[in-house]
Structures are given as C-alpha cells and as structure tokens.
Amino acid sequence: MAATVASLSSSLLFSKPSLTLRPFRTLPRIITSSLPSSSSSSSPPQFNISFAPPKPKPKPSEPDPFSDSDPESGGQLIIPWIVRGEDGNLKLQMHPPARLLHATANSDTATATTTKVTKKNKINKNKSSEVVPKSNYSKAARRFYNDNFKDPPQRLSKVLAAAGVASRRSSEELIFGGKVTVNGSVCNTPQTRVDPAKDIIYVNGNRLPKKQPPKVYLALNKPKGYICSSGDKESKSVLSLFDDYLKILDKRNSGAPKPRLFTIGRLDVATTGLIIVTNDGDFAQQISHPSANLSKEYIAVIDGDVNKRHLIAINDGTVIEGVHCTPDSVELLPRQPDIPRPRLRIVVHEGRKHEVRELVKNAGLEIHSLKRVRIGGFRLPSDLGIGKHIELKQSHLKALGWKS
C-alpha cells in the first residue's frame, strides 16, 4: 500500500501538465450560479455567467455639493458655505461670502504695507525718526488713477512756456534752433509729447525742473502808462507790478519754478481798468477765443457835450481793419457832481484793436479817459486800487467762462 502511494505521488510531481499557462489579467466582477444537476453525479458542473453593468459616471452639469472631491478640479476638496442671504434665510453656496473675501484682501494689504513700512523704518532709522503713514489706497487704485486722471503728456513748447522758459512762440524758436534736448537727443519738433515728471529736458544746457509752477489767476486794475507786454524794455510793463507777489509765491511754493505771467488780451497804454493775468495757457485760450463770446464793458469819459446823434452814430458802428464793428449797447450815464464831463457806457464783444476809441472817434467825439470795468460776468471790484490785484477764486473763473 505504501509503495503504491509513493509511486502515485512521484508520478503527479514529475508528470507534464496538460494545461498551458497564460498571462494573468483582471476580469470584471461576475455573478455565478450553479444549475441543478439532473444527471448523474459524475457529470461536470455547469455555470451561468453574466457581467454586471458599468457604474454610471456623475454628470458634470450636476455637481454634488456634498461630495468629497470634484472630478474637474483634480480631486480638490470642496467645502460648501452656509450663509444668510439678504432676505434673512440661510442658503448654500459654493464660494466664500463676499465680505470674507474683502476682509481677507484688506488684511493682506495692511500686512504687506506694515511689512514695507517696518523695513523702511529699519533702514532709515538713523536718517529720520518719522513714521511713514500707511497709504489709504491700494496699488490697483493708484494705477487706475494714473491711467485715467493723471495729466497726459503735453506738447514740448507748452511745457517750456508753462515752466517759465519763454513765451510759446519764443519756446518754438528755441526748439527749432536746436537748443532743447529730450532724454539726451536734440528735439526740433514743438509738437513732441513729453512728461516733465519723467522725461529729462534741457534748455540751453539747463535742466528743466520736474515740478511745474502752480497755476496763477489774477485780476489787475491797470494804471495808465503801462503796457501789457514784456518785450519793450523802455516802457513800463504791467508784469513788473507782480514782483512782490512772485516773491511771496516763491516762499509759499518752495522748490517750484517761477511762473511766467502774461496778460489775456491787451489794453493800450492810455486805457486803465480790468486786465486778467495768468500763466495758464489753456485758460487764456478758452476765454479769449471768439467762441467764448465774452462781452467787455467800458466807461468812456468824453470831452465836450454828448447828444442823441452821437449815440446813434456810435450804435451804427464803424469799419475797423476791413470789418464793420458795432457795439452791443451804448448808454449815456447820469452826470455826477464830482465828474463834470459826460460818461458813456459802451459794451462790445469782438475785441478789435482800439475798437471803443474808433467808435467814439467816428461819432465825432474825443475821449478824455477810458476804463474797462467788466469782462464776461466778472466786474472789477470797486475797492480795488489802481495798480493793485486780487487772486481769482473758482467762482470768478466761472464768471469769466472758464470750464475746467
């Protein structure tokens, strides 16, 4: 018996198997069930094999807010937020509340600002003991302001005139003459756009300051014997009446260049009264342009008697430089005890050279004195002495037709 078992074992161990081995592969989950055997017990068992259906994938348009991962975000954990809406009811949303985002952004900005200020104070603690104040505006807000509200680059000739180098026309002559360089290169075009705060500008070898002079708006009660330009050195200019004012302005705006003043329009040497002085070219261009249609009122003191025919002749107008000019209105003012001569109020708006004097002369009258008392809606203050001036306020500029 033992010999029989040993021989059977050796035959099983060393005999060649009848089945061939194949590579192992994973099969899907199957369900098996054995059929009842109606035949003899010696027949092999039979199986009924069926494959389970595949697991349905979730639709991307219907994400599950309570799932632990999002397939589109690579398995990132999504936390739903329960917030109270404006109606007072609780609701579920997938993004953080807006107030939390604002608070986080402000906290990050404040932390970054504090860190920068701390580093700057550590570096400059031996130079200054001042504490750098925290900016109330973010970097994005400052960038938005610079892109939308900051003054755009201006023409080179205008920048030179505003800096007090010379008049607009003289500045153009300097540019054409090659006396002006921009960022190291000679510029011969007055229309070149420059930014004095960024560009390096030299005029006759002198560096143009980055800081521009402040805008100045003045009303002067012009005295007799002064001209309204600075070119004639033999005559007295109205601009010499502002020397003391410019010294005070220089102390008030330390470091800023001296403004180059000029008059808007002109009054002849014998005419007195209201004249506007500024250094703002845009302002001067706007109120002196014919489209502004600003009326100007004069008081003319006449030598001799004035009657009705004189008023009719003035009202009919006269030809000046090939153009027929007529006044807006002419009025004979009542006599005053301290002024024995008759006075005429004449209102014009064209502003031709010596227009009022030519109108009176054409009527056969002679002017004793002429004074301008109003431009647009701004009237010369009655208490402003001859040769004195005042700074114009915003309401005065609007009365002159300035639209800033």
CSV table of C-alpha atoms in Angstrom, one decimal:
chain,number,residue,atom,x,y,z
A,1,MET,CA,0.0,0.0,0.0
A,2,ALA,CA,2.8,2.4,0.9
A,3,ALA,CA,4.6,1.6,-2.3
A,4,THR,CA,1.5,2.3,-4.3
A,5,VAL,CA,1.1,5.8,-2.7
A,6,ALA,CA,4.7,6.7,-3.2
A,7,SER,CA,4.6,5.8,-6.9
A,8,LEU,CA,1.4,7.8,-7.4
A,9,SER,CA,2.9,10.9,-5.7
A,10,SER,CA,6.1,10.7,-7.8
A,11,SER,CA,4.0,10.4,-11.0
A,12,LEU,CA,2.0,13.5,-10.1
A,13,LEU,CA,5.1,15.6,-9.3
A,14,PHE,CA,7.1,14.8,-12.4
A,15,SER,CA,4.4,14.4,-14.9
A,16,LYS,CA,3.9,17.3,-17.6
A,17,PRO,CA,0.8,19.3,-17.0
A,18,SER,CA,-1.8,19.2,-19.7
A,19,LEU,CA,-2.9,22.9,-19.4
A,20,THR,CA,-0.9,25.9,-20.9
A,21,LEU,CA,-0.3,29.0,-18.7
A,22,ARG,CA,-1.4,32.4,-20.0
A,23,PRO,CA,-0.7,35.9,-18.7
A,24,PHE,CA,-2.8,37.0,-15.8
A,25,ARG,CA,-5.4,39.7,-16.4
A,26,THR,CA,-8.1,41.2,-14.3
A,27,LEU,CA,-11.7,40.3,-15.2
A,28,PRO,CA,-14.7,42.3,-14.3
A,29,ARG,CA,-16.9,41.3,-11.4
A,30,ILE,CA,-19.1,38.3,-12.4
A,31,ILE,CA,-22.0,36.6,-10.9
A,32,THR,CA,-22.1,32.8,-10.9
A,33,SER,CA,-24.8,30.4,-10.1
A,34,SER,CA,-24.8,26.6,-10.3
A,35,LEU,CA,-27.6,24.8,-12.2
A,36,PRO,CA,-29.3,21.9,-10.5
A,37,SER,CA,-27.8,18.7,-11.8
A,38,SER,CA,-30.4,16.3,-13.2
A,39,SER,CA,-27.8,13.9,-14.5
A,40,SER,CA,-25.6,11.6,-12.6
A,41,SER,CA,-23.1,13.0,-10.0
A,42,SER,CA,-20.2,12.1,-12.3
A,43,SER,CA,-21.1,14.8,-14.9
A,44,PRO,CA,-19.1,18.2,-14.6
A,45,PRO,CA,-20.9,21.2,-13.1
A,46,GLN,CA,-22.3,23.9,-15.4
A,47,PHE,CA,-22.3,27.7,-14.7
A,48,ASN,CA,-24.4,30.6,-15.9
A,49,ILE,CA,-22.1,33.7,-16.2
A,50,SER,CA,-23.4,37.3,-16.6
A,51,PHE,CA,-21.4,40.7,-16.4
A,52,ALA,CA,-22.6,43.5,-14.1
A,53,PRO,CA,-23.5,46.8,-15.9
A,54,PRO,CA,-20.8,49.6,-15.6
A,55,LYS,CA,-21.1,52.1,-12.8
A,56,PRO,CA,-22.7,55.4,-14.1
A,57,LYS,CA,-20.4,58.5,-14.1
A,58,PRO,CA,-21.8,61.7,-12.5
A,59,LYS,CA,-22.9,64.4,-14.9
A,60,PRO,CA,-20.6,67.4,-14.9
A,61,SER,CA,-23.6,69.7,-15.1
A,62,GLU,CA,-25.0,68.4,-11.8
A,63,PRO,CA,-22.1,68.5,-9.3
A,64,ASP,CA,-22.8,67.1,-5.9
A,65,PRO,CA,-22.1,69.9,-3.3
A,66,PHE,CA,-21.6,67.3,-0.6
A,67,SER,CA,-19.1,65.1,-2.4
A,68,ASP,CA,-15.6,64.9,-1.1
A,69,SER,CA,-13.9,65.7,-4.4
A,70,ASP,CA,-14.6,67.4,-7.7
A,71,PRO,CA,-13.5,65.4,-10.8
A,72,GLU,CA,-12.9,68.5,-12.8
A,73,SER,CA,-10.6,70.1,-10.2
A,74,GLY,CA,-8.4,67.1,-9.9
A,75,GLY,CA,-9.8,65.8,-6.6
A,76,GLN,CA,-9.8,69.1,-4.8
A,77,LEU,CA,-11.8,69.2,-1.6
A,78,ILE,CA,-14.9,71.5,-1.9
A,79,ILE,CA,-16.4,72.9,1.2
A,80,PRO,CA,-19.9,74.3,0.9
A,81,TRP,CA,-20.6,77.7,2.6
A,82,ILE,CA,-23.8,78.3,4.5
A,83,VAL,CA,-24.6,82.0,4.6
A,84,ARG,CA,-27.5,84.2,5.4
A,85,GLY,CA,-29.0,86.0,2.4
A,86,GLU,CA,-30.4,89.5,2.2
A,87,ASP,CA,-33.9,88.0,2.9
A,88,GLY,CA,-32.6,86.7,6.2
A,89,ASN,CA,-32.8,83.0,5.2
A,90,LEU,CA,-29.9,80.6,5.2
A,91,LYS,CA,-28.7,79.3,1.8
A,92,LEU,CA,-25.9,77.1,0.5
A,93,GLN,CA,-23.3,78.4,-1.9
A,94,MET,CA,-20.0,77.0,-3.4
A,95,HIS,CA,-17.9,80.2,-2.9
A,96,PRO,CA,-16.9,82.2,0.2
A,97,PRO,CA,-19.0,85.2,1.2
A,98,ALA,CA,-18.1,88.5,-0.3
A,99,ARG,CA,-17.4,90.2,3.0
A,100,LEU,CA,-14.9,87.5,3.9
A,101,LEU,CA,-13.1,88.0,0.6
A,102,HIS,CA,-13.0,91.8,1.2
A,103,ALA,CA,-11.8,91.3,4.7
A,104,THR,CA,-9.0,88.9,3.6
A,105,ALA,CA,-7.9,91.3,0.9
A,106,ASN,CA,-7.7,94.3,3.2
A,107,SER,CA,-5.9,92.2,5.8
A,108,ASP,CA,-3.3,91.1,3.2
A,109,THR,CA,-2.9,94.7,2.0
A,110,ALA,CA,-2.5,96.0,5.5
A,111,THR,CA,0.0,93.3,6.4
A,112,ALA,CA,2.1,94.0,3.3
A,113,THR,CA,2.0,97.7,3.9
A,114,THR,CA,3.0,97.3,7.5
A,115,THR,CA,5.9,95.0,6.4
A,116,LYS,CA,7.2,97.5,3.9
A,117,VAL,CA,6.9,100.4,6.4
A,118,THR,CA,8.7,98.3,9.0
A,119,LYS,CA,11.6,97.5,6.6
A,120,LYS,CA,11.8,101.1,5.5
A,121,ASN,CA,11.9,102.4,9.1
A,122,LYS,CA,14.7,99.9,9.9
A,123,ILE,CA,16.8,101.1,7.0
A,124,ASN,CA,16.2,104.8,7.7
A,125,LYS,CA,16.1,104.8,11.5
A,126,ASN,CA,19.5,106.5,11.6
A,127,LYS,CA,18.4,109.1,9.0
A,128,SER,CA,15.0,110.1,10.2
A,129,SER,CA,12.6,109.3,13.1
A,130,GLU,CA,9.5,110.0,11.1
A,131,VAL,CA,6.9,107.2,10.8
A,132,VAL,CA,5.8,106.5,7.2
A,133,PRO,CA,2.0,106.8,7.1
A,134,LYS,CA,0.0,103.9,5.6
A,135,SER,CA,-1.5,104.6,2.2
A,136,ASN,CA,-5.3,104.6,2.1
A,137,TYR,CA,-5.3,103.4,-1.5
A,138,SER,CA,-4.3,100.1,-2.9
A,139,LYS,CA,-1.8,99.7,-5.7
A,140,ALA,CA,-4.6,98.9,-8.2
A,141,ALA,CA,-6.5,102.1,-7.2
A,142,ARG,CA,-3.3,104.2,-7.7
A,143,ARG,CA,-2.7,102.6,-11.1
A,144,PHE,CA,-6.3,103.3,-12.1
A,145,TYR,CA,-5.9,107.0,-11.1
A,146,ASN,CA,-2.7,107.4,-13.0
A,147,ASP,CA,-4.1,105.8,-16.2
A,148,ASN,CA,-7.4,107.7,-16.2
A,149,PHE,CA,-7.0,111.0,-14.3
A,150,LYS,CA,-3.3,111.9,-14.4
A,151,ASP,CA,-2.4,114.7,-16.7
A,152,PRO,CA,-1.4,113.3,-20.1
A,153,PRO,CA,1.9,114.2,-21.8
A,154,GLN,CA,1.9,117.7,-23.3
A,155,ARG,CA,3.5,119.5,-26.2
A,156,LEU,CA,7.1,120.4,-25.7
A,157,SER,CA,6.6,124.1,-26.5
A,158,LYS,CA,3.7,124.2,-24.0
A,159,VAL,CA,5.8,122.6,-21.2
A,160,LEU,CA,8.6,125.1,-21.8
A,161,ALA,CA,6.1,128.1,-21.7
A,162,ALA,CA,4.5,126.7,-18.5
A,163,ALA,CA,7.9,126.3,-16.8
A,164,GLY,CA,8.6,130.0,-17.4
A,165,VAL,CA,11.4,129.5,-20.0
A,166,ALA,CA,9.8,131.8,-22.6
A,167,SER,CA,6.6,132.5,-24.3
A,168,ARG,CA,5.0,129.9,-26.5
A,169,ARG,CA,6.3,131.4,-29.7
A,170,SER,CA,9.8,132.0,-28.2
A,171,SER,CA,9.9,128.4,-27.0
A,172,GLU,CA,9.2,127.2,-30.5
A,173,GLU,CA,12.1,129.3,-31.8
A,174,LEU,CA,14.4,127.7,-29.2
A,175,ILE,CA,13.2,124.2,-30.3
A,176,PHE,CA,13.7,125.0,-33.9
A,177,GLY,CA,17.2,126.3,-33.1
A,178,GLY,CA,18.3,123.0,-31.6
A,179,LYS,CA,18.6,124.5,-28.1
A,180,VAL,CA,16.3,121.8,-26.5
A,181,THR,CA,17.2,118.2,-25.8
A,182,VAL,CA,14.8,115.5,-24.6
A,183,ASN,CA,16.3,112.4,-22.9
A,184,GLY,CA,19.7,113.2,-24.4
A,185,SER,CA,18.6,113.8,-28.0
A,186,VAL,CA,18.0,117.1,-29.7
A,187,CYS,CA,14.4,117.8,-30.4
A,188,ASN,CA,13.4,120.0,-33.3
A,189,THR,CA,9.6,119.4,-33.1
A,190,PRO,CA,7.5,121.7,-30.8
A,191,GLN,CA,4.6,119.2,-31.0
A,192,THR,CA,6.6,116.4,-29.4
A,193,ARG,CA,4.7,115.0,-26.4
A,194,VAL,CA,6.7,115.0,-23.2
A,195,ASP,CA,6.1,114.4,-19.5
A,196,PRO,CA,8.3,116.8,-17.4
A,197,ALA,CA,8.0,114.4,-14.4
A,198,LYS,CA,9.5,111.5,-16.4
A,199,ASP,CA,11.4,113.0,-19.3
A,200,ILE,CA,14.8,114.7,-18.9
A,201,ILE,CA,14.6,118.1,-20.7
A,202,TYR,CA,17.5,120.6,-21.1
A,203,VAL,CA,17.2,124.1,-22.5
A,204,ASN,CA,20.5,125.9,-23.3
A,205,GLY,CA,22.3,123.4,-21.1
A,206,ASN,CA,20.0,124.0,-18.1
A,207,ARG,CA,17.9,121.2,-16.7
A,208,LEU,CA,14.1,121.8,-16.7
A,209,PRO,CA,12.7,121.2,-13.3
A,210,LYS,CA,10.3,118.2,-12.9
A,211,LYS,CA,8.0,120.2,-10.7
A,212,GLN,CA,5.8,122.6,-12.7
A,213,PRO,CA,4.9,126.0,-11.3
A,214,PRO,CA,1.4,126.5,-9.8
A,215,LYS,CA,-1.4,127.9,-11.8
A,216,VAL,CA,-2.0,131.6,-11.1
A,217,TYR,CA,-5.1,133.6,-11.9
A,218,LEU,CA,-5.1,137.3,-11.1
A,219,ALA,CA,-7.2,140.4,-11.8
A,220,LEU,CA,-5.3,143.7,-12.1
A,221,ASN,CA,-6.6,147.3,-12.0
A,222,LYS,CA,-4.2,148.5,-14.7
A,223,PRO,CA,-2.8,152.0,-14.2
A,224,LYS,CA,-2.3,154.5,-17.0
A,225,GLY,CA,1.2,154.5,-18.7
A,226,TYR,CA,1.8,150.7,-18.5
A,227,ILE,CA,1.9,148.3,-21.5
A,228,CYS,CA,0.6,144.7,-21.5
A,229,SER,CA,3.7,143.0,-22.8
A,230,SER,CA,7.2,142.4,-21.6
A,231,GLY,CA,9.1,142.8,-24.9
A,232,ASP,CA,9.7,146.6,-24.8
A,233,LYS,CA,12.3,147.3,-22.1
A,234,GLU,CA,11.9,151.1,-22.5
A,235,SER,CA,8.3,151.0,-21.4
A,236,LYS,CA,6.8,150.0,-18.1
A,237,SER,CA,5.1,146.6,-18.2
A,238,VAL,CA,2.1,145.6,-16.0
A,239,LEU,CA,4.1,142.4,-15.2
A,240,SER,CA,6.5,144.5,-13.1
A,241,LEU,CA,3.6,145.2,-10.7
A,242,PHE,CA,3.7,141.5,-9.6
A,243,ASP,CA,7.4,141.3,-8.5
A,244,ASP,CA,6.4,141.4,-4.8
A,245,TYR,CA,3.7,138.8,-5.4
A,246,LEU,CA,6.1,136.4,-7.1
A,247,LYS,CA,8.5,136.6,-4.1
A,248,ILE,CA,5.6,135.7,-1.8
A,249,LEU,CA,4.6,132.9,-4.1
A,250,ASP,CA,8.1,131.5,-4.2
A,251,LYS,CA,8.2,131.2,-0.4
A,252,ARG,CA,4.7,129.6,-0.5
A,253,ASN,CA,5.7,127.0,-3.1
A,254,SER,CA,9.3,126.2,-2.2
A,255,GLY,CA,11.1,124.3,-4.9
A,256,ALA,CA,8.7,125.1,-7.7
A,257,PRO,CA,9.9,127.2,-10.6
A,258,LYS,CA,8.8,130.8,-11.0
A,259,PRO,CA,5.6,131.1,-13.1
A,260,ARG,CA,5.8,133.1,-16.3
A,261,LEU,CA,2.9,135.5,-16.2
A,262,PHE,CA,1.2,137.1,-19.2
A,263,THR,CA,-1.9,139.1,-19.8
A,264,ILE,CA,-5.1,137.8,-21.5
A,265,GLY,CA,-5.8,140.4,-24.2
A,266,ARG,CA,-4.4,143.9,-24.0
A,267,LEU,CA,-5.2,147.4,-23.1
A,268,ASP,CA,-3.4,150.3,-24.7
A,269,VAL,CA,-1.0,152.4,-22.7
A,270,ALA,CA,-3.6,155.1,-22.0
A,271,THR,CA,-6.5,152.8,-21.0
A,272,THR,CA,-7.0,151.7,-17.4
A,273,GLY,CA,-9.1,149.1,-15.7
A,274,LEU,CA,-9.6,145.4,-15.6
A,275,ILE,CA,-6.9,143.1,-17.1
A,276,ILE,CA,-6.6,139.3,-16.4
A,277,VAL,CA,-3.1,138.0,-15.7
A,278,THR,CA,-2.2,134.2,-15.6
A,279,ASN,CA,0.3,131.6,-16.5
A,280,ASP,CA,-2.4,129.0,-17.7
A,281,GLY,CA,-2.3,128.9,-21.5
A,282,ASP,CA,-5.5,126.7,-21.8
A,283,PHE,CA,-7.4,129.2,-19.6
A,284,ALA,CA,-6.2,132.1,-21.7
A,285,GLN,CA,-7.0,130.4,-25.0
A,286,GLN,CA,-10.5,129.5,-23.8
A,287,ILE,CA,-11.7,132.9,-22.6
A,288,SER,CA,-10.0,134.8,-25.4
A,289,HIS,CA,-11.4,132.7,-28.2
A,290,PRO,CA,-14.2,134.2,-30.2
A,291,SER,CA,-16.4,131.2,-29.4
A,292,ALA,CA,-16.4,132.3,-25.7
A,293,ASN,CA,-18.4,135.4,-26.8
A,294,LEU,CA,-17.4,137.3,-23.7
A,295,SER,CA,-18.7,140.9,-23.6
A,296,LYS,CA,-16.5,143.7,-22.3
A,297,GLU,CA,-17.8,146.9,-20.7
A,298,TYR,CA,-16.0,150.2,-20.8
A,299,ILE,CA,-16.6,153.6,-19.3
A,300,ALA,CA,-15.5,156.4,-21.6
A,301,VAL,CA,-15.2,160.0,-20.2
A,302,ILE,CA,-15.9,162.4,-23.1
A,303,ASP,CA,-14.6,165.9,-23.7
A,304,GLY,CA,-17.5,168.1,-24.7
A,305,ASP,CA,-21.2,167.6,-24.9
A,306,VAL,CA,-22.9,164.4,-26.0
A,307,ASN,CA,-26.3,164.4,-27.7
A,308,LYS,CA,-28.6,161.9,-29.3
A,309,ARG,CA,-26.9,161.9,-32.8
A,310,HIS,CA,-23.6,160.9,-31.2
A,311,LEU,CA,-25.2,157.9,-29.6
A,312,ILE,CA,-26.8,156.9,-32.9
A,313,ALA,CA,-23.5,157.2,-34.7
A,314,ILE,CA,-21.7,155.1,-32.1
A,315,ASN,CA,-24.5,152.5,-32.3
A,316,ASP,CA,-24.3,152.3,-36.1
A,317,GLY,CA,-20.7,151.2,-35.8
A,318,THR,CA,-17.6,151.8,-37.9
A,319,VAL,CA,-15.2,149.8,-40.1
A,320,ILE,CA,-12.0,148.6,-38.3
A,321,GLU,CA,-9.4,146.7,-40.2
A,322,GLY,CA,-11.8,146.0,-43.0
A,323,VAL,CA,-14.5,144.7,-40.7
A,324,HIS,CA,-17.7,146.6,-39.8
A,325,CYS,CA,-17.9,146.6,-35.9
A,326,THR,CA,-20.9,147.6,-33.9
A,327,PRO,CA,-21.2,147.8,-30.1
A,328,ASP,CA,-23.7,145.6,-28.1
A,329,SER,CA,-25.0,148.7,-26.3
A,330,VAL,CA,-24.3,152.4,-25.8
A,331,GLU,CA,-25.7,154.4,-22.8
A,332,LEU,CA,-25.2,157.9,-21.6
A,333,LEU,CA,-24.7,157.8,-17.8
A,334,PRO,CA,-26.2,160.4,-15.5
A,335,ARG,CA,-24.0,163.3,-14.5
A,336,GLN,CA,-22.1,163.2,-11.2
A,337,PRO,CA,-21.1,166.2,-9.1
A,338,ASP,CA,-17.5,165.2,-8.8
A,339,ILE,CA,-17.2,164.3,-12.6
A,340,PRO,CA,-18.2,167.3,-14.7
A,341,ARG,CA,-17.6,165.5,-18.1
A,342,PRO,CA,-20.2,163.3,-19.6
A,343,ARG,CA,-19.7,159.5,-19.4
A,344,LEU,CA,-20.7,156.7,-21.8
A,345,ARG,CA,-21.1,153.0,-21.1
A,346,ILE,CA,-20.1,151.0,-24.2
A,347,VAL,CA,-20.3,147.2,-24.3
A,348,VAL,CA,-18.5,145.3,-27.1
A,349,HIS,CA,-17.7,141.6,-27.6
A,350,GLU,CA,-15.5,141.4,-30.7
A,351,GLY,CA,-12.4,143.0,-29.0
A,352,ARG,CA,-10.9,144.6,-32.1
A,353,LYS,CA,-7.8,146.8,-31.6
A,354,HIS,CA,-8.8,150.2,-30.3
A,355,GLU,CA,-12.5,149.3,-31.0
A,356,VAL,CA,-14.1,151.6,-28.4
A,357,ARG,CA,-11.8,154.5,-29.3
A,358,GLU,CA,-12.6,154.1,-33.0
A,359,LEU,CA,-16.3,154.0,-32.3
A,360,VAL,CA,-16.2,157.2,-30.3
A,361,LYS,CA,-13.9,158.9,-32.8
A,362,ASN,CA,-16.2,158.0,-35.7
A,363,ALA,CA,-19.1,159.7,-33.9
A,364,GLY,CA,-17.1,163.0,-33.8
A,365,LEU,CA,-16.3,162.8,-30.1
A,366,GLU,CA,-13.0,162.9,-28.2
A,367,ILE,CA,-12.2,160.5,-25.3
A,368,HIS,CA,-10.7,162.1,-22.2
A,369,SER,CA,-10.2,158.7,-20.4
A,370,LEU,CA,-11.2,155.1,-20.9
A,371,LYS,CA,-11.6,152.4,-18.4
A,372,ARG,CA,-12.6,148.7,-18.7
A,373,VAL,CA,-14.8,147.6,-15.8
A,374,ARG,CA,-16.1,144.2,-16.8
A,375,ILE,CA,-15.2,141.0,-18.7
A,376,GLY,CA,-18.0,138.5,-19.0
A,377,GLY,CA,-19.6,138.0,-15.7
A,378,PHE,CA,-16.7,139.3,-13.6
A,379,ARG,CA,-16.7,143.0,-12.7
A,380,LEU,CA,-13.7,145.0,-11.4
A,381,PRO,CA,-14.1,145.4,-7.6
A,382,SER,CA,-14.9,149.0,-6.7
A,383,ASP,CA,-12.5,148.9,-3.8
A,384,LEU,CA,-9.5,147.6,-5.8
A,385,GLY,CA,-7.0,150.4,-6.1
A,386,ILE,CA,-5.1,151.4,-9.2
A,387,GLY,CA,-2.1,149.1,-9.7
A,388,LYS,CA,-3.5,146.5,-7.2
A,389,HIS,CA,-4.5,143.0,-8.0
A,390,ILE,CA,-6.5,140.1,-6.4
A,391,GLU,CA,-6.3,136.4,-6.8
A,392,LEU,CA,-9.3,135.0,-8.6
A,393,LYS,CA,-11.5,132.4,-6.9
A,394,GLN,CA,-13.2,129.5,-8.6
A,395,SER,CA,-16.5,131.5,-8.8
A,396,HIS,CA,-14.6,134.3,-10.5
A,397,LEU,CA,-13.2,131.9,-13.1
A,398,LYS,CA,-16.6,130.5,-13.8
A,399,ALA,CA,-17.9,134.1,-14.3
A,400,LEU,CA,-15.2,134.5,-16.9
A,401,GLY,CA,-16.4,131.5,-18.7
A,402,TRP,CA,-13.7,129.0,-17.6
A,403,LYS,CA,-14.8,125.4,-17.9
A,404,SER,CA,-12.1,123.3,-16.2
